[in-house]
CSV table of C-alpha atoms and ligand atoms in Angstrom, one decimal:
chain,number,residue,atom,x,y,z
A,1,UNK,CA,5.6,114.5,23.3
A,2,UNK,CA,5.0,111.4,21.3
A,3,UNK,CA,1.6,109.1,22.7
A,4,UNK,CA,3.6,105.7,23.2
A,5,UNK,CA,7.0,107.1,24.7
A,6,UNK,CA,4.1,108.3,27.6
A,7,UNK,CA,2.2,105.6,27.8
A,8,UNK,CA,5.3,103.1,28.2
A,9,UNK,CA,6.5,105.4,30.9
A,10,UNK,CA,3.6,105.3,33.3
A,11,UNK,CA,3.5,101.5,32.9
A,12,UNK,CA,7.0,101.8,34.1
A,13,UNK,CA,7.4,104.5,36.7
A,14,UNK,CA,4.2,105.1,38.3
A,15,UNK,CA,5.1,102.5,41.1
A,16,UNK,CA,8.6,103.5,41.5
A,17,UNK,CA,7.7,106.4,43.9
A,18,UNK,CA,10.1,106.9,46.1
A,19,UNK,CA,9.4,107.1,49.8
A,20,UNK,CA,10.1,110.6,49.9
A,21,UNK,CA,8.2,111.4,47.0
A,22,UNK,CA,6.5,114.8,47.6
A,23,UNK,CA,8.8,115.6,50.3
A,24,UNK,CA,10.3,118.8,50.3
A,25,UNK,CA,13.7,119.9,53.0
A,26,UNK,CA,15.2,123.0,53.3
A,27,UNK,CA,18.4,122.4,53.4
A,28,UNK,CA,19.8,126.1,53.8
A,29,UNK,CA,17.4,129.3,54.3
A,30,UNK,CA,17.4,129.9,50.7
A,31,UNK,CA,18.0,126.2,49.0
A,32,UNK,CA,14.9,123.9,49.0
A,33,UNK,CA,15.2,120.8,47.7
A,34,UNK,CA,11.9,118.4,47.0
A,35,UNK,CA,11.4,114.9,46.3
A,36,UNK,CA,9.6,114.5,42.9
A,37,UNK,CA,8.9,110.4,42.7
A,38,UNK,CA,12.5,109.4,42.3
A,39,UNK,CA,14.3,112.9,41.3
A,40,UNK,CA,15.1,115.9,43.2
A,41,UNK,CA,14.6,119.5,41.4
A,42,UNK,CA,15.3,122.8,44.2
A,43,UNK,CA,13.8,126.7,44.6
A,44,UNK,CA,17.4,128.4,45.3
A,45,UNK,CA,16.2,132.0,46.3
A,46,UNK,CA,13.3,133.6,48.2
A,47,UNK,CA,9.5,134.4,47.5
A,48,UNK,CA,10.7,137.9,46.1
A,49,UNK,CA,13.0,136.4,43.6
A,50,UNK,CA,13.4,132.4,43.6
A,51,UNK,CA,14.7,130.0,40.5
A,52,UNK,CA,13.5,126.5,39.5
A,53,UNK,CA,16.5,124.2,39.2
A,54,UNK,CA,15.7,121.0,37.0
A,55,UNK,CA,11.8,120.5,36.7
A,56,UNK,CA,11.4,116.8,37.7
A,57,UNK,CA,9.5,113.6,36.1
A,58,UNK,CA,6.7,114.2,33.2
A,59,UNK,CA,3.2,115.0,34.5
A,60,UNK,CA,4.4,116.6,37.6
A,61,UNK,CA,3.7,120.0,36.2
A,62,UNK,CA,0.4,120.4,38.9
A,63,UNK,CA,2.5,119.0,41.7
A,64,UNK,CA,5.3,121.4,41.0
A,65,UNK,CA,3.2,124.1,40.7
A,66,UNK,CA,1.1,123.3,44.3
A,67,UNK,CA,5.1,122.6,45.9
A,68,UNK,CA,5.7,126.1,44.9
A,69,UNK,CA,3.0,127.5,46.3
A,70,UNK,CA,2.9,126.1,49.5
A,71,UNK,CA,6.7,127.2,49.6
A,72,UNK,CA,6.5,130.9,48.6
A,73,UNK,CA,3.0,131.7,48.5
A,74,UNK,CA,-0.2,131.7,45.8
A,75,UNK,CA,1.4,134.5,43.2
A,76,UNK,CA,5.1,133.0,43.6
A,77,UNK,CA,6.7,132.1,39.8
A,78,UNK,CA,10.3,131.7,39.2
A,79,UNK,CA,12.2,134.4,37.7
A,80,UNK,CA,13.9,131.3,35.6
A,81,UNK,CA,14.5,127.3,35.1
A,82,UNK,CA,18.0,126.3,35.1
A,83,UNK,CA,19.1,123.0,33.8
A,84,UNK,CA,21.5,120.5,35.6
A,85,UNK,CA,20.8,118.5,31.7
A,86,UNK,CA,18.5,117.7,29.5
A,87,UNK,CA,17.5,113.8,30.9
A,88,UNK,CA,13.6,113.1,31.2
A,89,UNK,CA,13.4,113.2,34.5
A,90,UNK,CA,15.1,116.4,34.9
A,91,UNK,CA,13.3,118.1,32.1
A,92,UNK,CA,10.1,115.7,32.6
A,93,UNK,CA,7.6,118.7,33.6
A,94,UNK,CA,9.6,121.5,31.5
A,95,UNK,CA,7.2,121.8,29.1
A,96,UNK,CA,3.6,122.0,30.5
A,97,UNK,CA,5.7,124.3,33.6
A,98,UNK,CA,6.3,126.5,30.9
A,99,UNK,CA,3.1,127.3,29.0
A,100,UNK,CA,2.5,128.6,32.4
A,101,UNK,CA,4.9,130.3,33.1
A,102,UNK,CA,7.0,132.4,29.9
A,103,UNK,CA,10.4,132.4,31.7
A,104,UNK,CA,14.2,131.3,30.7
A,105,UNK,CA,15.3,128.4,30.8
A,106,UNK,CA,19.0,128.2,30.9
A,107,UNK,CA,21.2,125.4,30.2
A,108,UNK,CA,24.9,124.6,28.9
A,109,UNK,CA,25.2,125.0,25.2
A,110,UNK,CA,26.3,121.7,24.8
A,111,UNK,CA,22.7,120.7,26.3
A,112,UNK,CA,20.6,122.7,24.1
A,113,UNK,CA,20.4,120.4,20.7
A,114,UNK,CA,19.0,117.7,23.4
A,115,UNK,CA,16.5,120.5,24.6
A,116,UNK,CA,15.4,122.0,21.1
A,117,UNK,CA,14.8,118.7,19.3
A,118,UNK,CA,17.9,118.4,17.5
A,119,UNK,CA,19.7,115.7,19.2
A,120,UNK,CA,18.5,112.5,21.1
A,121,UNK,CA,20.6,111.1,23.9
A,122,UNK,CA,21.4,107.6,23.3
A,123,UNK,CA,19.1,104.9,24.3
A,124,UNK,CA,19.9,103.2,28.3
A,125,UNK,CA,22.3,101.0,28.5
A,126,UNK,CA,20.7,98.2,30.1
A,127,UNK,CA,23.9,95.8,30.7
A,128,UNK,CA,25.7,97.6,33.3
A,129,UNK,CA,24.4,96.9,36.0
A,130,UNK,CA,22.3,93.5,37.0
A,131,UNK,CA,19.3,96.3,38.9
A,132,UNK,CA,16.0,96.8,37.5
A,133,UNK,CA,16.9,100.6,37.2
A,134,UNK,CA,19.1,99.4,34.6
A,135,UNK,CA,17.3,96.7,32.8
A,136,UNK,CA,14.0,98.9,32.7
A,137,UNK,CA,16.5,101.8,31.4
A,138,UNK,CA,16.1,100.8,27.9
A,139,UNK,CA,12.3,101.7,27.9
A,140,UNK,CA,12.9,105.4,29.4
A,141,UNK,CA,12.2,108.2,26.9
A,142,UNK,CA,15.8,109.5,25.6
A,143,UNK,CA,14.0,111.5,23.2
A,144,UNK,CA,15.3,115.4,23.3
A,145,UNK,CA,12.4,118.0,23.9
A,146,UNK,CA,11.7,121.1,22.0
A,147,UNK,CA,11.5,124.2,23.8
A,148,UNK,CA,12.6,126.0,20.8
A,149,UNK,CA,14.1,129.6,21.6
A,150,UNK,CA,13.2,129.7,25.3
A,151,UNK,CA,16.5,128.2,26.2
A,152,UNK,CA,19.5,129.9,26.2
A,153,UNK,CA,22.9,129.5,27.3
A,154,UNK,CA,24.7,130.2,30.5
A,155,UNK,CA,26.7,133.6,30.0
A,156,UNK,CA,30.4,132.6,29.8
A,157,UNK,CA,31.7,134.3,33.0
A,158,UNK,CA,30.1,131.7,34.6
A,159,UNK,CA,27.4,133.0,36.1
A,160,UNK,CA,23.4,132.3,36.7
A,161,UNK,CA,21.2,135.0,36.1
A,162,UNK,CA,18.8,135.7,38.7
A,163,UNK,CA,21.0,133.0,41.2
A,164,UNK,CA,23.8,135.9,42.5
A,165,UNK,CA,26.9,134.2,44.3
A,166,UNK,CA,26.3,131.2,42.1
A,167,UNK,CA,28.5,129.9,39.1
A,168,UNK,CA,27.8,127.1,37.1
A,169,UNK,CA,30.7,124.3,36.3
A,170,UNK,CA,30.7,122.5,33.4
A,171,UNK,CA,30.6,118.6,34.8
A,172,UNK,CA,29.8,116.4,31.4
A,173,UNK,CA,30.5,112.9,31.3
A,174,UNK,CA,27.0,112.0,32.4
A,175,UNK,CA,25.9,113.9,29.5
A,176,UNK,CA,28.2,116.3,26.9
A,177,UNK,CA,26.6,119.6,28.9
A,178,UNK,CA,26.3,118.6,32.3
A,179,UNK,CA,26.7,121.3,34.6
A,180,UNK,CA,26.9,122.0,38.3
A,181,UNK,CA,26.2,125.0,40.7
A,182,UNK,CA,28.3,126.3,43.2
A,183,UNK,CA,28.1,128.8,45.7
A,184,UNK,CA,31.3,129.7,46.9
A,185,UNK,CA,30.5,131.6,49.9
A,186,UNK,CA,28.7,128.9,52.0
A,187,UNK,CA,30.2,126.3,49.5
A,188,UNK,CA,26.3,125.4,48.3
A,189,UNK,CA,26.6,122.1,45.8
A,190,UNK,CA,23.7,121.1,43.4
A,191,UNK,CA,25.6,118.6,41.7
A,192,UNK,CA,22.7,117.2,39.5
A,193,UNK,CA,23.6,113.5,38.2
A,194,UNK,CA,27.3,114.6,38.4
A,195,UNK,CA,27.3,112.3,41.2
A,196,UNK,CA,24.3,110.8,43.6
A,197,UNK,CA,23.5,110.1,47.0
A,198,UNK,CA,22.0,106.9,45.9
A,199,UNK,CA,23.2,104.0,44.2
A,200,UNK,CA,20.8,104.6,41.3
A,201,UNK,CA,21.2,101.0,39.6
A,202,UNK,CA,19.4,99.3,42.6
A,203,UNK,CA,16.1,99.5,42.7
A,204,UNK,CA,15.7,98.8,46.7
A,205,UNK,CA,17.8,101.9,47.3
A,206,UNK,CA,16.2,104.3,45.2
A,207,UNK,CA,13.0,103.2,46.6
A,208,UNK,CA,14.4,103.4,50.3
A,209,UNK,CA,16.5,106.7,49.6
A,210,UNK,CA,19.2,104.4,51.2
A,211,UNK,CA,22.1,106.7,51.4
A,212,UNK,CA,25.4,105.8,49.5
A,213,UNK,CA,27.5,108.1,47.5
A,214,UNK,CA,27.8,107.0,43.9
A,215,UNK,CA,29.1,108.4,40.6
A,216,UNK,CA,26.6,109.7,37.8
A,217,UNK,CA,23.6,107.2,36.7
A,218,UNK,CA,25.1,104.3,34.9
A,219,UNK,CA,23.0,103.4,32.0
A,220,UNK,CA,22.9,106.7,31.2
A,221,UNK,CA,26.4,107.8,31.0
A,222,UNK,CA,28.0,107.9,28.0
A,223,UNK,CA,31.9,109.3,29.0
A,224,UNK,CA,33.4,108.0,31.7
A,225,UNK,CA,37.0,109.6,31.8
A,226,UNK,CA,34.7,112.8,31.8
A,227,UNK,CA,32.3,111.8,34.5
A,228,UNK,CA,35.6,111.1,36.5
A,229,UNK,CA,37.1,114.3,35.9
A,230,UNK,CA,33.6,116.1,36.9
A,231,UNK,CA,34.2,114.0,40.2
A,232,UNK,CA,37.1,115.3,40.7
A,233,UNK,CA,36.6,119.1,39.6
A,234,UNK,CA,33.3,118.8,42.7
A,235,UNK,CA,35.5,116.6,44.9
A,236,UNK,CA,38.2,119.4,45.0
A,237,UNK,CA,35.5,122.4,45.8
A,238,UNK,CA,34.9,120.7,49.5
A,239,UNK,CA,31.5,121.4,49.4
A,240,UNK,CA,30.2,121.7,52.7
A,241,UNK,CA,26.3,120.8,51.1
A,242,UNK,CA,25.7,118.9,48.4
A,243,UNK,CA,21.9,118.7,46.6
A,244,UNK,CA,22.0,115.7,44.0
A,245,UNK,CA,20.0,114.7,41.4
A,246,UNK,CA,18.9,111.7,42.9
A,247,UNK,CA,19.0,110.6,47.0
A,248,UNK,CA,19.2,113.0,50.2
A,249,UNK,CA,21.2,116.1,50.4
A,250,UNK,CA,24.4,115.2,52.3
A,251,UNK,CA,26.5,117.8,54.8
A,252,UNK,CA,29.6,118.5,56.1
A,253,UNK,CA,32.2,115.8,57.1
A,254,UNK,CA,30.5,113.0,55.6
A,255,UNK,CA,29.8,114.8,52.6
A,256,UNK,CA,33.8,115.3,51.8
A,257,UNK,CA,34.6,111.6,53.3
A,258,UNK,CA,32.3,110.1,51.1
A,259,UNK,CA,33.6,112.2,47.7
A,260,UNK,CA,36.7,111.7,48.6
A,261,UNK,CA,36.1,108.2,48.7
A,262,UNK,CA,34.5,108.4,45.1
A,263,UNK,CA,37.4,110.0,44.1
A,264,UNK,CA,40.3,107.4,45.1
A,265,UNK,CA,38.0,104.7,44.2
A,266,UNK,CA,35.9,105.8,41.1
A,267,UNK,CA,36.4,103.4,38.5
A,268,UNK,CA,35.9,100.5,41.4
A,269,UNK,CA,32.2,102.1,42.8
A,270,UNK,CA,31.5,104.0,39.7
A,271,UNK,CA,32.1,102.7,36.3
A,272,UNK,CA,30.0,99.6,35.0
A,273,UNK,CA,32.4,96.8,34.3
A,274,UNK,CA,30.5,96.2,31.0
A,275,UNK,CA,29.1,99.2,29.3
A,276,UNK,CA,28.5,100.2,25.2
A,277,UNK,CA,29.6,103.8,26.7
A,278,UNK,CA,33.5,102.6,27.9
A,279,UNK,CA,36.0,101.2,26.4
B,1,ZN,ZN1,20.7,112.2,34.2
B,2,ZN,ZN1,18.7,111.9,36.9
């Protein structure tokens, strides 16, 4: 991790806790979902066998750690990490989690240059959006991490080793390997930055957690006919729970009211109207 992407980051995160930083919510007897500053990462399992999806902002390794603790007990490690993508804030913690822990990590393919130091993502865009999320976007760390041979892809069949009755769906747009998870039987969604519960350009709601369905992150998404086909691939599984990346898990009726809404009206809520990434 390179000295000045670190120290630029804590002069421009450390006060954008969210209120529910450090808040954790079960939102099903085997899906926990916890607050880390401004992202979410979740424990899908139980204390026998549990695994670590996404592994939140850098140098939240010790807080993960304690979360997991608390949650399954003082000898409790996950069997694996799995990766929504690569972003910072989803891999923020992957690397100090891991020298204590030697598990998988598991990821799309398309993902893993971003995750073994062979591809960067490309820089924020900073002039989608007149927020503060998106103006300060610029200065985020889009440099990909090295994890080297600890990550490896999904198997092709679709599904998650150690996470039975889950698939993952391939949902790029927001980045080239994207995915989602899906749970058929109680029609479980972690949706990662596929789409939000937050409108993640507006600094106000990500501090207030105001809840507002939104597509994926806007300074970071780079394909926008693919983010809207992701929508609609999620939209069409009528999830009955959905854990995002960023904002409150959202349930039942309002959950498919709300992505239906996204749906019919995606390039009006979602797309910037000014973005590097469309055209
Ligand atoms: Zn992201
Ligand atoms: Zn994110």
């Amino acid at each position: 991790m390179e000295q000045n992407q670190d120290s630029k980051f804590e002069s421009a995160f450390l006060p954008m806790t969210s209120i529910g930083s450090g808040m954790g919510m079960a939102v099903l007897s085997d899906v926990f979902c916890y607050t880390n500053q401004i992202v979410n990462l979740a424990l899908v399992g139980n204390q026998h066998e549990f695994v670590l999806i996404d592994t939140g902002m850098p140098k939240s390794a010790d807080e993960i750690t304690d979360m997991i603790t608390e949650h399954f007990g003082e000898e409790a490690r996950p069997s694996a990490i799995v990766l929504t993508h690569g972003h910072f804030d989803h891999v923020g913690s992957l690397v100090a989690l891991l020298e204590k822990w030697r598990v998988p990590v598991y990821s799309h393919e398309l993902e893993i240059p971003y995750l073994t130091g062979k591809q960067d993502y490309p820089p924020g865009d900073p002039g989608v959006d007149s927020g503060l999320v998106a103006k300060l976007s610029p200065m985020f760390p889009n440099h990909g991490i090295n994890i080297g041979e600890q990550v490896k892809a999904f198997p092709q069949d679709g599904s998650i080793p150690h996470m039975p009755g889950w698939k993952w769906i391939h949902t790029p747009g927001h980045t080239p390997g994207h995915v989602s998870l899906f749970r058929e039987q109680d029609r479980a969604l972690i949706a990662g930055d596929a789409f939000v519960t937050v409108k993640q350009e507006s600094l106000y709601k990500v501090l207030t957690q105001t809840q507002e369905i939104s597509g994926p992150p806007r300074y970071y998404t780079t394909d926008w006919d693919a983010a809207y086909e992701s929508v609609k691939t999620l939209e069409a599984l009528k999830p009955e729970i959905a854990v995002t990346g960023h904002g409150i898990p959202m349930t039942g009726e309002d959950l498919r009211e709300n992505l239906s809404y996204l749906t019919a009206n995606f390039k009006e809520i979602a797309m910037p109207k000014n973005s590097r990434y469309t055209n």
